[in-house]
Tab-separated table of C-alpha atoms and ligand atoms in Angstrom:
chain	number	residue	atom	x	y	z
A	211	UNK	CA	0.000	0.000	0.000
A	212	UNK	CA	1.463	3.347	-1.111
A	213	UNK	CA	0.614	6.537	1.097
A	214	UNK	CA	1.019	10.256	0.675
A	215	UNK	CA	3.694	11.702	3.245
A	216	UNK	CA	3.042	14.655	4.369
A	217	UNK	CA	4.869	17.315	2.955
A	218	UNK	CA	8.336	17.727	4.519
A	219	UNK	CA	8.660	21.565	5.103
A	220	UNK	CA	11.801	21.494	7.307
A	221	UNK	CA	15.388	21.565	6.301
A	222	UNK	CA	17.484	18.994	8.927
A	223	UNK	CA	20.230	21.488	10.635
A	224	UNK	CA	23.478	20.471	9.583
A	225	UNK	CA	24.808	19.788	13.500
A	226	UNK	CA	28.002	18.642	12.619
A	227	UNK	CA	29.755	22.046	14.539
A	228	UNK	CA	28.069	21.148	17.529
A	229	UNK	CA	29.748	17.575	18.076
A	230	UNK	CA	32.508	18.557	19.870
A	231	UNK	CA	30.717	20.616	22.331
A	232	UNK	CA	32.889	21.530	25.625
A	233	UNK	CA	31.224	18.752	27.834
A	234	UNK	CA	33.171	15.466	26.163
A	235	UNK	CA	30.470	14.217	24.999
A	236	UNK	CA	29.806	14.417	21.238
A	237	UNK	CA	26.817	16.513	20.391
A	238	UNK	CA	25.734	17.870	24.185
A	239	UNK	CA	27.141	21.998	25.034
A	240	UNK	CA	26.812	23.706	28.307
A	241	UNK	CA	26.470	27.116	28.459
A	242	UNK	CA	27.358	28.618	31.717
A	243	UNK	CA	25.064	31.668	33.074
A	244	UNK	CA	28.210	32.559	35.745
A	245	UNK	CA	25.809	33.295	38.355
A	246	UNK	CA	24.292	30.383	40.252
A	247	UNK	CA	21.081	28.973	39.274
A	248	UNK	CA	19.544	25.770	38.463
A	249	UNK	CA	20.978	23.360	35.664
A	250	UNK	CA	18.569	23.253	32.653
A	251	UNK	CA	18.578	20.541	30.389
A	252	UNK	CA	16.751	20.869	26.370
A	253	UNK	CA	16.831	18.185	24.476
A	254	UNK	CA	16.118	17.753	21.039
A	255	UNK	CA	16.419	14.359	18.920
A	256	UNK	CA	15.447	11.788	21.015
A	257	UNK	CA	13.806	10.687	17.857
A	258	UNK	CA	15.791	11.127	15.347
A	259	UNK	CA	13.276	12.155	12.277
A	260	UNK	CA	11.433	15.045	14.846
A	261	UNK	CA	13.247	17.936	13.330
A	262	UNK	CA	11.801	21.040	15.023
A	263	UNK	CA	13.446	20.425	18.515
A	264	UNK	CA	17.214	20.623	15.863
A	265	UNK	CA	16.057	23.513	14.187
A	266	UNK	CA	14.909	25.046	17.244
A	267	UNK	CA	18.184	24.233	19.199
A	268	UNK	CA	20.081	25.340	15.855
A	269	UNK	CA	18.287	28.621	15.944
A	270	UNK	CA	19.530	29.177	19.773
A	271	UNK	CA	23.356	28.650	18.861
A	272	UNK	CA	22.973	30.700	16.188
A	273	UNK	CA	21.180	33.574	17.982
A	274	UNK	CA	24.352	33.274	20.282
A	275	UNK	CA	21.836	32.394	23.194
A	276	UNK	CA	23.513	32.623	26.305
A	277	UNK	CA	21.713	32.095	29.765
A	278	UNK	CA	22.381	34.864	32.515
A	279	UNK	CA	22.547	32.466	35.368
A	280	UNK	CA	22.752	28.469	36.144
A	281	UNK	CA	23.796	25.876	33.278
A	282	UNK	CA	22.098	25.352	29.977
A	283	UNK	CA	23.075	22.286	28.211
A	284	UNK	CA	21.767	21.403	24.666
A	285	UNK	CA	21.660	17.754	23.787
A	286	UNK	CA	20.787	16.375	20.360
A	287	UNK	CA	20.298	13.217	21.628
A	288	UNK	CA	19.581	10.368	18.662
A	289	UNK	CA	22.562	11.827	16.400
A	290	UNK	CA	22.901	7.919	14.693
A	291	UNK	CA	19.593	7.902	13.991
A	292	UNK	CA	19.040	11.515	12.715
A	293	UNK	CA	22.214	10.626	10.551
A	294	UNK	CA	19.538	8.740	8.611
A	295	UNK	CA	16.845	11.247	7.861
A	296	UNK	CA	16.318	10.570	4.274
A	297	UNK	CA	12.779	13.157	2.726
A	298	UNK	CA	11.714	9.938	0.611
A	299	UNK	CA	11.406	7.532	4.230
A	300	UNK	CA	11.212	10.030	6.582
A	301	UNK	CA	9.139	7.448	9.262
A	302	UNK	CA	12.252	5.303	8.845
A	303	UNK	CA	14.943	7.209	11.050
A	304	UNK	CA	12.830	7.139	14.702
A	305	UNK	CA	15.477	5.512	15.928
A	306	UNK	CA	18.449	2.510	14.907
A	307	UNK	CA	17.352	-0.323	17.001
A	308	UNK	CA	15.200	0.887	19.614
A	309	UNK	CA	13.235	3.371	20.526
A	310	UNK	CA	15.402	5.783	22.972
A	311	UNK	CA	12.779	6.897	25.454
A	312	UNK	CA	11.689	4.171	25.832
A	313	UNK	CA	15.316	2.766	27.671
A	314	UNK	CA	15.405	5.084	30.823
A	315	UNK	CA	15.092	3.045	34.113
A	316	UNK	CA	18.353	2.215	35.786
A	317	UNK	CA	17.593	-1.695	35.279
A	318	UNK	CA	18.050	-1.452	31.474
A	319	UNK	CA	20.960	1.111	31.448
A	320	UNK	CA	22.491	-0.490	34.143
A	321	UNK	CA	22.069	-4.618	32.141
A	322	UNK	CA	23.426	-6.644	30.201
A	323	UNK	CA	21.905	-5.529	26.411
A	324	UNK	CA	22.950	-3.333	23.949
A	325	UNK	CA	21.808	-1.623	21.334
A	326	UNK	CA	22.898	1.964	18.785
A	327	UNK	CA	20.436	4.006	21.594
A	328	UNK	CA	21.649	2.301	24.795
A	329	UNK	CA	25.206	3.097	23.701
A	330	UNK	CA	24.216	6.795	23.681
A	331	UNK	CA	21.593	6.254	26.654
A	332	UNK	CA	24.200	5.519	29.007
A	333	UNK	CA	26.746	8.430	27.501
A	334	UNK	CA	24.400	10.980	28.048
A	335	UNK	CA	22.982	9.467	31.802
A	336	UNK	CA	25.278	11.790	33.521
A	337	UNK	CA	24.286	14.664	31.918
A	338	UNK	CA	20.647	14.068	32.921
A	339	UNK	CA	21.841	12.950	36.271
A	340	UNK	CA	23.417	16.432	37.098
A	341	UNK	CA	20.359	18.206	35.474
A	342	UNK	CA	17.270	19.617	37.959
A	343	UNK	CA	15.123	20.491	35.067
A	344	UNK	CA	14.635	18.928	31.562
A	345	UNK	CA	12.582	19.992	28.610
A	346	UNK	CA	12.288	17.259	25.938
A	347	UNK	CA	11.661	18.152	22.693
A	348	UNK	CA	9.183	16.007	20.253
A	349	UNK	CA	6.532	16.138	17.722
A	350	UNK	CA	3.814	14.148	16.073
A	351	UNK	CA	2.601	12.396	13.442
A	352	UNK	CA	-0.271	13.909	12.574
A	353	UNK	CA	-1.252	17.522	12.608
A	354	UNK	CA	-2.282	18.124	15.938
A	355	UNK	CA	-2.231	20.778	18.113
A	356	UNK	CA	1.087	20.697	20.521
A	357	UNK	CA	0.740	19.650	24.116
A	358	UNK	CA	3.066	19.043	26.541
A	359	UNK	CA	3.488	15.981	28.531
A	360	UNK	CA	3.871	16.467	31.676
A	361	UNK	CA	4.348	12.664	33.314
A	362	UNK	CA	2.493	12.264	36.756
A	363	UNK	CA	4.019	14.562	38.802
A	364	UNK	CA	2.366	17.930	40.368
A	365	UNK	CA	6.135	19.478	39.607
A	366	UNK	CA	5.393	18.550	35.768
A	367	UNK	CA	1.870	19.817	35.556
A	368	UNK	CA	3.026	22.895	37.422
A	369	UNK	CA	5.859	23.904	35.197
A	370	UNK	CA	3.413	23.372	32.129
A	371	UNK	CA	1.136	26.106	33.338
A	372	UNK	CA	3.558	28.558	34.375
A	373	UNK	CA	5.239	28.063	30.748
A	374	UNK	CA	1.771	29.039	29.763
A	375	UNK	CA	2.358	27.681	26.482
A	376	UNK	CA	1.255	24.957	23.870
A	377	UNK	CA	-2.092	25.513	25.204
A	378	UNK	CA	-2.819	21.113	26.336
A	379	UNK	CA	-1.204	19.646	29.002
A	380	UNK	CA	-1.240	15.970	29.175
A	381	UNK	CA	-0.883	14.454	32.710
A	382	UNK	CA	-0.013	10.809	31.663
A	383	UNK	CA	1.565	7.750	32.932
A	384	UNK	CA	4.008	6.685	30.153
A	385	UNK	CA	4.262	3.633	28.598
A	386	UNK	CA	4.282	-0.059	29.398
A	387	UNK	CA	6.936	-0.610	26.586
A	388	UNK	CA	9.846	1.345	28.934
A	389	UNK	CA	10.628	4.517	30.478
A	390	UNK	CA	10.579	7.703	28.473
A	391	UNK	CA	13.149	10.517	29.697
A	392	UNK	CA	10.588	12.502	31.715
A	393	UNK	CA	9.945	9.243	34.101
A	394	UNK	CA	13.739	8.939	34.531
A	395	UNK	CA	14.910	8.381	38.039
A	396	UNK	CA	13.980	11.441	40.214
A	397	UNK	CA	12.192	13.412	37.217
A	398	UNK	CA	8.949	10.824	37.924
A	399	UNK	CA	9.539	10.639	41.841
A	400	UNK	CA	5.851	11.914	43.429
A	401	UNK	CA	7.839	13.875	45.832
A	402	UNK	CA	11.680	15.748	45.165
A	403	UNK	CA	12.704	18.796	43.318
A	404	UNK	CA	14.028	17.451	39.832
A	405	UNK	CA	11.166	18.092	37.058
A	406	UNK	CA	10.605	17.059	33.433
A	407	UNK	CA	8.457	17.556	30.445
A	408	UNK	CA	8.126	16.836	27.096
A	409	UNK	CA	6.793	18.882	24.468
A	410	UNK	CA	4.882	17.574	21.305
A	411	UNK	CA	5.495	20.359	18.679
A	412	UNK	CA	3.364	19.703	16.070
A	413	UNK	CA	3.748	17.554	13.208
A	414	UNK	CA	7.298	16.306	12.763
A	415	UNK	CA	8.077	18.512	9.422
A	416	UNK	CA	6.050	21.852	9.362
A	417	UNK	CA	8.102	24.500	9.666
A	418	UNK	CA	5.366	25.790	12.432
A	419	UNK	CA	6.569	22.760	14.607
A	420	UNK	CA	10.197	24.410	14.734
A	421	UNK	CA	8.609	27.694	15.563
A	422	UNK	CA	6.657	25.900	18.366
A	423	UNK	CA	10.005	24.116	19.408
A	424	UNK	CA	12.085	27.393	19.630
A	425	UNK	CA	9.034	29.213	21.932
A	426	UNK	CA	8.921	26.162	24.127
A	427	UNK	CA	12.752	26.688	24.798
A	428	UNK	CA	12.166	30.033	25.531
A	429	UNK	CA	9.394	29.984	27.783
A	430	UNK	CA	10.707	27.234	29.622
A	431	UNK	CA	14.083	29.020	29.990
A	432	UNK	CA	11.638	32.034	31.018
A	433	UNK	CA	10.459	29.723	33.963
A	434	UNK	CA	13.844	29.102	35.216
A	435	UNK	CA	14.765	32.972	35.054
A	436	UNK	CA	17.469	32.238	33.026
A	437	UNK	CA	16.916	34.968	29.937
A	438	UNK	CA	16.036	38.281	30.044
A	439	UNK	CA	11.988	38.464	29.388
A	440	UNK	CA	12.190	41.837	27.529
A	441	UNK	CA	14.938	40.125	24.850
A	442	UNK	CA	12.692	36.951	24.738
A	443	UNK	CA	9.256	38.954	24.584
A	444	UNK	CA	11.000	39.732	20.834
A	445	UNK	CA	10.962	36.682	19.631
A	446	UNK	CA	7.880	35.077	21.200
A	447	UNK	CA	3.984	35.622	19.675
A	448	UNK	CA	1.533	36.222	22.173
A	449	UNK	CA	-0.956	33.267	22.680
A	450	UNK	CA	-3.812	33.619	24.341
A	451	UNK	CA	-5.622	29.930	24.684
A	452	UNK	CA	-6.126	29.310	28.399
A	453	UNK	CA	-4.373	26.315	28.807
A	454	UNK	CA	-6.047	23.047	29.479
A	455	UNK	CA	-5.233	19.958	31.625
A	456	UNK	CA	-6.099	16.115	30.277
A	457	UNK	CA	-5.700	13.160	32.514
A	458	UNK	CA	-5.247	10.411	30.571
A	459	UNK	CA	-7.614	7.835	32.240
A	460	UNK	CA	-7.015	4.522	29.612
A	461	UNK	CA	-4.932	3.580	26.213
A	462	UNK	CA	-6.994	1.213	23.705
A	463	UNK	CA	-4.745	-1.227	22.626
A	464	UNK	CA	-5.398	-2.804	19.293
A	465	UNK	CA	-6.377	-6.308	19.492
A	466	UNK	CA	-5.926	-7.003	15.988
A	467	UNK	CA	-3.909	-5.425	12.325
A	468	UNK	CA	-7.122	-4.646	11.488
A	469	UNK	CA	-8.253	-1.474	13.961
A	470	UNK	CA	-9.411	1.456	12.235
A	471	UNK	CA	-10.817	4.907	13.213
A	472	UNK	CA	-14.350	6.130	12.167
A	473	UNK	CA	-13.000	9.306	11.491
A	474	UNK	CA	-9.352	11.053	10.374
A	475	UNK	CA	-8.536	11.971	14.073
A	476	UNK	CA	-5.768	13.984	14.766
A	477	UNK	CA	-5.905	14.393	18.643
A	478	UNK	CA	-7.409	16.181	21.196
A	479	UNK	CA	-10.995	16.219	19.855
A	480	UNK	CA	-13.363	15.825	22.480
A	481	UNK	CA	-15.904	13.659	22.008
A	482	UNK	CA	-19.177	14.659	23.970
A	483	UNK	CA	-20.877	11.865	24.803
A	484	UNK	CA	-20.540	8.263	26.087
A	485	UNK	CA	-20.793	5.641	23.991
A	486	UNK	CA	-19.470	7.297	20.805
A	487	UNK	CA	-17.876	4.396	18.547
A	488	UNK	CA	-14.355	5.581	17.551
A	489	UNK	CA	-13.486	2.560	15.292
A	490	UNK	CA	-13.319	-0.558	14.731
A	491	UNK	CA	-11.242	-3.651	15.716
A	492	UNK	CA	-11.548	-6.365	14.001
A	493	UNK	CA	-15.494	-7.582	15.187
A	494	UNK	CA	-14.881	-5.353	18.279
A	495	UNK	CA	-16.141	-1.722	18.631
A	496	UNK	CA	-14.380	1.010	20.504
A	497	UNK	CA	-16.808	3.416	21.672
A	498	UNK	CA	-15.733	6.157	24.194
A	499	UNK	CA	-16.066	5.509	27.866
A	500	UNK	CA	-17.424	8.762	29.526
A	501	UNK	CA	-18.757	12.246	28.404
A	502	UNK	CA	-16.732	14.373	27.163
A	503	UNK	CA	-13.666	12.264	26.845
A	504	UNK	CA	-10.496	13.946	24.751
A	505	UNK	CA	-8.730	11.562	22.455
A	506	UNK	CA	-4.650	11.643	22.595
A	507	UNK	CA	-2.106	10.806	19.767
A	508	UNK	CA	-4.064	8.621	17.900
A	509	UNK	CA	-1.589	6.428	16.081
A	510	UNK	CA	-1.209	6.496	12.493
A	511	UNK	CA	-1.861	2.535	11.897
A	512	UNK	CA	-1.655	0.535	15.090
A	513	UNK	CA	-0.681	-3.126	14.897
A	514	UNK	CA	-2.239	-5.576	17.656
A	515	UNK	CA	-0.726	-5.024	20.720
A	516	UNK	CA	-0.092	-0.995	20.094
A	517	UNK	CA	-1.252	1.479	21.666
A	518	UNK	CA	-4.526	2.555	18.983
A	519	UNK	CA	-5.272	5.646	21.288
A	520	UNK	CA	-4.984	7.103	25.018
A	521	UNK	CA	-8.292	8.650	25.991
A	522	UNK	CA	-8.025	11.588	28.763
A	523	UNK	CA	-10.554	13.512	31.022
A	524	UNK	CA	-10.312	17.089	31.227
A	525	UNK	CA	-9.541	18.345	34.795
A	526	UNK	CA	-9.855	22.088	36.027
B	298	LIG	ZN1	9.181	11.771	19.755
Protein backbone atom coordinates (compact mmCIF):
# COMPACT_ATOMS: atom_id res chain seq x y z
CA UNK A 1 0.00 0.00 0.00
CA UNK A 2 1.46 3.35 -1.11
CA UNK A 3 0.61 6.54 1.10
CA UNK A 4 1.02 10.26 0.68
CA UNK A 5 3.69 11.70 3.25
CA UNK A 6 3.04 14.66 4.37
CA UNK A 7 4.87 17.31 2.95
CA UNK A 8 8.34 17.73 4.52
CA UNK A 9 8.66 21.57 5.10
CA UNK A 10 11.80 21.49 7.31
CA UNK A 11 15.39 21.57 6.30
CA UNK A 12 17.48 18.99 8.93
CA UNK A 13 20.23 21.49 10.63
CA UNK A 14 23.48 20.47 9.58
CA UNK A 15 24.81 19.79 13.50
CA UNK A 16 28.00 18.64 12.62
CA UNK A 17 29.75 22.05 14.54
CA UNK A 18 28.07 21.15 17.53
CA UNK A 19 29.75 17.57 18.08
CA UNK A 20 32.51 18.56 19.87
CA UNK A 21 30.72 20.62 22.33
CA UNK A 22 32.89 21.53 25.62
CA UNK A 23 31.22 18.75 27.83
CA UNK A 24 33.17 15.47 26.16
CA UNK A 25 30.47 14.22 25.00
CA UNK A 26 29.81 14.42 21.24
CA UNK A 27 26.82 16.51 20.39
CA UNK A 28 25.73 17.87 24.18
CA UNK A 29 27.14 22.00 25.03
CA UNK A 30 26.81 23.71 28.31
CA UNK A 31 26.47 27.12 28.46
CA UNK A 32 27.36 28.62 31.72
CA UNK A 33 25.06 31.67 33.07
CA UNK A 34 28.21 32.56 35.74
CA UNK A 35 25.81 33.30 38.36
CA UNK A 36 24.29 30.38 40.25
CA UNK A 37 21.08 28.97 39.27
CA UNK A 38 19.54 25.77 38.46
CA UNK A 39 20.98 23.36 35.66
CA UNK A 40 18.57 23.25 32.65
CA UNK A 41 18.58 20.54 30.39
CA UNK A 42 16.75 20.87 26.37
CA UNK A 43 16.83 18.18 24.48
CA UNK A 44 16.12 17.75 21.04
CA UNK A 45 16.42 14.36 18.92
CA UNK A 46 15.45 11.79 21.01
CA UNK A 47 13.81 10.69 17.86
CA UNK A 48 15.79 11.13 15.35
CA UNK A 49 13.28 12.16 12.28
CA UNK A 50 11.43 15.05 14.85
CA UNK A 51 13.25 17.94 13.33
CA UNK A 52 11.80 21.04 15.02
CA UNK A 53 13.45 20.43 18.51
CA UNK A 54 17.21 20.62 15.86
CA UNK A 55 16.06 23.51 14.19
CA UNK A 56 14.91 25.05 17.24
CA UNK A 57 18.18 24.23 19.20
CA UNK A 58 20.08 25.34 15.85
CA UNK A 59 18.29 28.62 15.94
CA UNK A 60 19.53 29.18 19.77
CA UNK A 61 23.36 28.65 18.86
CA UNK A 62 22.97 30.70 16.19
CA UNK A 63 21.18 33.57 17.98
CA UNK A 64 24.35 33.27 20.28
CA UNK A 65 21.84 32.39 23.19
CA UNK A 66 23.51 32.62 26.31
CA UNK A 67 21.71 32.09 29.77
CA UNK A 68 22.38 34.86 32.51
CA UNK A 69 22.55 32.47 35.37
CA UNK A 70 22.75 28.47 36.14
CA UNK A 71 23.80 25.88 33.28
CA UNK A 72 22.10 25.35 29.98
CA UNK A 73 23.07 22.29 28.21
CA UNK A 74 21.77 21.40 24.67
CA UNK A 75 21.66 17.75 23.79
CA UNK A 76 20.79 16.38 20.36
CA UNK A 77 20.30 13.22 21.63
CA UNK A 78 19.58 10.37 18.66
CA UNK A 79 22.56 11.83 16.40
CA UNK A 80 22.90 7.92 14.69
CA UNK A 81 19.59 7.90 13.99
CA UNK A 82 19.04 11.52 12.71
CA UNK A 83 22.21 10.63 10.55
CA UNK A 84 19.54 8.74 8.61
CA UNK A 85 16.84 11.25 7.86
CA UNK A 86 16.32 10.57 4.27
CA UNK A 87 12.78 13.16 2.73
CA UNK A 88 11.71 9.94 0.61
CA UNK A 89 11.41 7.53 4.23
CA UNK A 90 11.21 10.03 6.58
CA UNK A 91 9.14 7.45 9.26
CA UNK A 92 12.25 5.30 8.85
CA UNK A 93 14.94 7.21 11.05
CA UNK A 94 12.83 7.14 14.70
CA UNK A 95 15.48 5.51 15.93
CA UNK A 96 18.45 2.51 14.91
CA UNK A 97 17.35 -0.32 17.00
CA UNK A 98 15.20 0.89 19.61
CA UNK A 99 13.24 3.37 20.53
CA UNK A 100 15.40 5.78 22.97
CA UNK A 101 12.78 6.90 25.45
CA UNK A 102 11.69 4.17 25.83
CA UNK A 103 15.32 2.77 27.67
CA UNK A 104 15.41 5.08 30.82
CA UNK A 105 15.09 3.04 34.11
CA UNK A 106 18.35 2.21 35.79
CA UNK A 107 17.59 -1.69 35.28
CA UNK A 108 18.05 -1.45 31.47
CA UNK A 109 20.96 1.11 31.45
CA UNK A 110 22.49 -0.49 34.14
CA UNK A 111 22.07 -4.62 32.14
CA UNK A 112 23.43 -6.64 30.20
CA UNK A 113 21.90 -5.53 26.41
CA UNK A 114 22.95 -3.33 23.95
CA UNK A 115 21.81 -1.62 21.33
CA UNK A 116 22.90 1.96 18.79
CA UNK A 117 20.44 4.01 21.59
CA UNK A 118 21.65 2.30 24.80
CA UNK A 119 25.21 3.10 23.70
CA UNK A 120 24.22 6.79 23.68
CA UNK A 121 21.59 6.25 26.65
CA UNK A 122 24.20 5.52 29.01
CA UNK A 123 26.75 8.43 27.50
CA UNK A 124 24.40 10.98 28.05
CA UNK A 125 22.98 9.47 31.80
CA UNK A 126 25.28 11.79 33.52
CA UNK A 127 24.29 14.66 31.92
CA UNK A 128 20.65 14.07 32.92
CA UNK A 129 21.84 12.95 36.27
CA UNK A 130 23.42 16.43 37.10
CA UNK A 131 20.36 18.21 35.47
CA UNK A 132 17.27 19.62 37.96
CA UNK A 133 15.12 20.49 35.07
CA UNK A 134 14.64 18.93 31.56
CA UNK A 135 12.58 19.99 28.61
CA UNK A 136 12.29 17.26 25.94
CA UNK A 137 11.66 18.15 22.69
CA UNK A 138 9.18 16.01 20.25
CA UNK A 139 6.53 16.14 17.72
CA UNK A 140 3.81 14.15 16.07
CA UNK A 141 2.60 12.40 13.44
CA UNK A 142 -0.27 13.91 12.57
CA UNK A 143 -1.25 17.52 12.61
CA UNK A 144 -2.28 18.12 15.94
CA UNK A 145 -2.23 20.78 18.11
CA UNK A 146 1.09 20.70 20.52
CA UNK A 147 0.74 19.65 24.12
CA UNK A 148 3.07 19.04 26.54
CA UNK A 149 3.49 15.98 28.53
CA UNK A 150 3.87 16.47 31.68
CA UNK A 151 4.35 12.66 33.31
CA UNK A 152 2.49 12.26 36.76
CA UNK A 153 4.02 14.56 38.80
CA UNK A 154 2.37 17.93 40.37
CA UNK A 155 6.13 19.48 39.61
CA UNK A 156 5.39 18.55 35.77
CA UNK A 157 1.87 19.82 35.56
CA UNK A 158 3.03 22.90 37.42
CA UNK A 159 5.86 23.90 35.20
CA UNK A 160 3.41 23.37 32.13
CA UNK A 161 1.14 26.11 33.34
CA UNK A 162 3.56 28.56 34.37
CA UNK A 163 5.24 28.06 30.75
CA UNK A 164 1.77 29.04 29.76
CA UNK A 165 2.36 27.68 26.48
CA UNK A 166 1.25 24.96 23.87
CA UNK A 167 -2.09 25.51 25.20
CA UNK A 168 -2.82 21.11 26.34
CA UNK A 169 -1.20 19.65 29.00
CA UNK A 170 -1.24 15.97 29.18
CA UNK A 171 -0.88 14.45 32.71
CA UNK A 172 -0.01 10.81 31.66
CA UNK A 173 1.57 7.75 32.93
CA UNK A 174 4.01 6.68 30.15
CA UNK A 175 4.26 3.63 28.60
CA UNK A 176 4.28 -0.06 29.40
CA UNK A 177 6.94 -0.61 26.59
CA UNK A 178 9.85 1.34 28.93
CA UNK A 179 10.63 4.52 30.48
CA UNK A 180 10.58 7.70 28.47
CA UNK A 181 13.15 10.52 29.70
CA UNK A 182 10.59 12.50 31.71
CA UNK A 183 9.94 9.24 34.10
CA UNK A 184 13.74 8.94 34.53
CA UNK A 185 14.91 8.38 38.04
CA UNK A 186 13.98 11.44 40.21
CA UNK A 187 12.19 13.41 37.22
CA UNK A 188 8.95 10.82 37.92
CA UNK A 189 9.54 10.64 41.84
CA UNK A 190 5.85 11.91 43.43
CA UNK A 191 7.84 13.87 45.83
CA UNK A 192 11.68 15.75 45.17
CA UNK A 193 12.70 18.80 43.32
CA UNK A 194 14.03 17.45 39.83
CA UNK A 195 11.17 18.09 37.06
CA UNK A 196 10.60 17.06 33.43
CA UNK A 197 8.46 17.56 30.45
CA UNK A 198 8.13 16.84 27.10
CA UNK A 199 6.79 18.88 24.47
CA UNK A 200 4.88 17.57 21.31
CA UNK A 201 5.49 20.36 18.68
CA UNK A 202 3.36 19.70 16.07
CA UNK A 203 3.75 17.55 13.21
CA UNK A 204 7.30 16.31 12.76
CA UNK A 205 8.08 18.51 9.42
CA UNK A 206 6.05 21.85 9.36
CA UNK A 207 8.10 24.50 9.67
CA UNK A 208 5.37 25.79 12.43
CA UNK A 209 6.57 22.76 14.61
CA UNK A 210 10.20 24.41 14.73
CA UNK A 211 8.61 27.69 15.56
CA UNK A 212 6.66 25.90 18.37
CA UNK A 213 10.01 24.12 19.41
CA UNK A 214 12.09 27.39 19.63
CA UNK A 215 9.03 29.21 21.93
CA UNK A 216 8.92 26.16 24.13
CA UNK A 217 12.75 26.69 24.80
CA UNK A 218 12.17 30.03 25.53
CA UNK A 219 9.39 29.98 27.78
CA UNK A 220 10.71 27.23 29.62
CA UNK A 221 14.08 29.02 29.99
CA UNK A 222 11.64 32.03 31.02
CA UNK A 223 10.46 29.72 33.96
CA UNK A 224 13.84 29.10 35.22
CA UNK A 225 14.76 32.97 35.05
CA UNK A 226 17.47 32.24 33.03
CA UNK A 227 16.92 34.97 29.94
CA UNK A 228 16.04 38.28 30.04
CA UNK A 229 11.99 38.46 29.39
CA UNK A 230 12.19 41.84 27.53
CA UNK A 231 14.94 40.12 24.85
CA UNK A 232 12.69 36.95 24.74
CA UNK A 233 9.26 38.95 24.58
CA UNK A 234 11.00 39.73 20.83
CA UNK A 235 10.96 36.68 19.63
CA UNK A 236 7.88 35.08 21.20
CA UNK A 237 3.98 35.62 19.68
CA UNK A 238 1.53 36.22 22.17
CA UNK A 239 -0.96 33.27 22.68
CA UNK A 240 -3.81 33.62 24.34
CA UNK A 241 -5.62 29.93 24.68
CA UNK A 242 -6.13 29.31 28.40
CA UNK A 243 -4.37 26.31 28.81
CA UNK A 244 -6.05 23.05 29.48
CA UNK A 245 -5.23 19.96 31.62
CA UNK A 246 -6.10 16.12 30.28
CA UNK A 247 -5.70 13.16 32.51
CA UNK A 248 -5.25 10.41 30.57
CA UNK A 249 -7.61 7.83 32.24
CA UNK A 250 -7.02 4.52 29.61
CA UNK A 251 -4.93 3.58 26.21
CA UNK A 252 -6.99 1.21 23.70
CA UNK A 253 -4.74 -1.23 22.63
CA UNK A 254 -5.40 -2.80 19.29
CA UNK A 255 -6.38 -6.31 19.49
CA UNK A 256 -5.93 -7.00 15.99
CA UNK A 257 -3.91 -5.42 12.33
CA UNK A 258 -7.12 -4.65 11.49
CA UNK A 259 -8.25 -1.47 13.96
CA UNK A 260 -9.41 1.46 12.23
CA UNK A 261 -10.82 4.91 13.21
CA UNK A 262 -14.35 6.13 12.17
CA UNK A 263 -13.00 9.31 11.49
CA UNK A 264 -9.35 11.05 10.37
CA UNK A 265 -8.54 11.97 14.07
CA UNK A 266 -5.77 13.98 14.77
CA UNK A 267 -5.90 14.39 18.64
CA UNK A 268 -7.41 16.18 21.20
CA UNK A 269 -10.99 16.22 19.85
CA UNK A 270 -13.36 15.82 22.48
CA UNK A 271 -15.90 13.66 22.01
CA UNK A 272 -19.18 14.66 23.97
CA UNK A 273 -20.88 11.87 24.80
CA UNK A 274 -20.54 8.26 26.09
CA UNK A 275 -20.79 5.64 23.99
CA UNK A 276 -19.47 7.30 20.81
CA UNK A 277 -17.88 4.40 18.55
CA UNK A 278 -14.36 5.58 17.55
CA UNK A 279 -13.49 2.56 15.29
CA UNK A 280 -13.32 -0.56 14.73
CA UNK A 281 -11.24 -3.65 15.72
CA UNK A 282 -11.55 -6.36 14.00
CA UNK A 283 -15.49 -7.58 15.19
CA UNK A 284 -14.88 -5.35 18.28
CA UNK A 285 -16.14 -1.72 18.63
CA UNK A 286 -14.38 1.01 20.50
CA UNK A 287 -16.81 3.42 21.67
CA UNK A 288 -15.73 6.16 24.19
CA UNK A 289 -16.07 5.51 27.87
CA UNK A 290 -17.42 8.76 29.53
CA UNK A 291 -18.76 12.25 28.40
CA UNK A 292 -16.73 14.37 27.16
CA UNK A 293 -13.67 12.26 26.84
CA UNK A 294 -10.50 13.95 24.75
CA UNK A 295 -8.73 11.56 22.45
CA UNK A 296 -4.65 11.64 22.60
CA UNK A 297 -2.11 10.81 19.77
CA UNK A 298 -4.06 8.62 17.90
CA UNK A 299 -1.59 6.43 16.08
CA UNK A 300 -1.21 6.50 12.49
CA UNK A 301 -1.86 2.53 11.90
CA UNK A 302 -1.65 0.54 15.09
CA UNK A 303 -0.68 -3.13 14.90
CA UNK A 304 -2.24 -5.58 17.66
CA UNK A 305 -0.73 -5.02 20.72
CA UNK A 306 -0.09 -1.00 20.09
CA UNK A 307 -1.25 1.48 21.67
CA UNK A 308 -4.53 2.55 18.98
CA UNK A 309 -5.27 5.65 21.29
CA UNK A 310 -4.98 7.10 25.02
CA UNK A 311 -8.29 8.65 25.99
CA UNK A 312 -8.03 11.59 28.76
CA UNK A 313 -10.55 13.51 31.02
CA UNK A 314 -10.31 17.09 31.23
CA UNK A 315 -9.54 18.35 34.80
CA UNK A 316 -9.85 22.09 36.03
ZN1 LIG B 1 9.18 11.77 19.75
Amino acid sequence: MTELLPPIELTPPDIAPYRRGNTGIDHVTTLDGGRPGPHAVICALVHGNELGGAVALDRLFRIGLKPNRGRLTLVFANTAAYRGFDPERPYASRFVDEDFNRVWSPDVLDGPRDSVELRRARQLRPVFDAADVILDLHSMTADTAPLVLCGQTVRGRDLGRRMGYPAWIVADEGHAAGRRLIDYAGFAEPEGDHTAVLVECGQHWREETAVTALESCLRFLLVQEMIDPAWAEGILRPHDDPQRVVEVTEAITAETDTFTFNAPYVGMEIIPRAGTPLGRDGARTVVTPYDDCVLIMPARRPKSGQTAVRLGRLVP
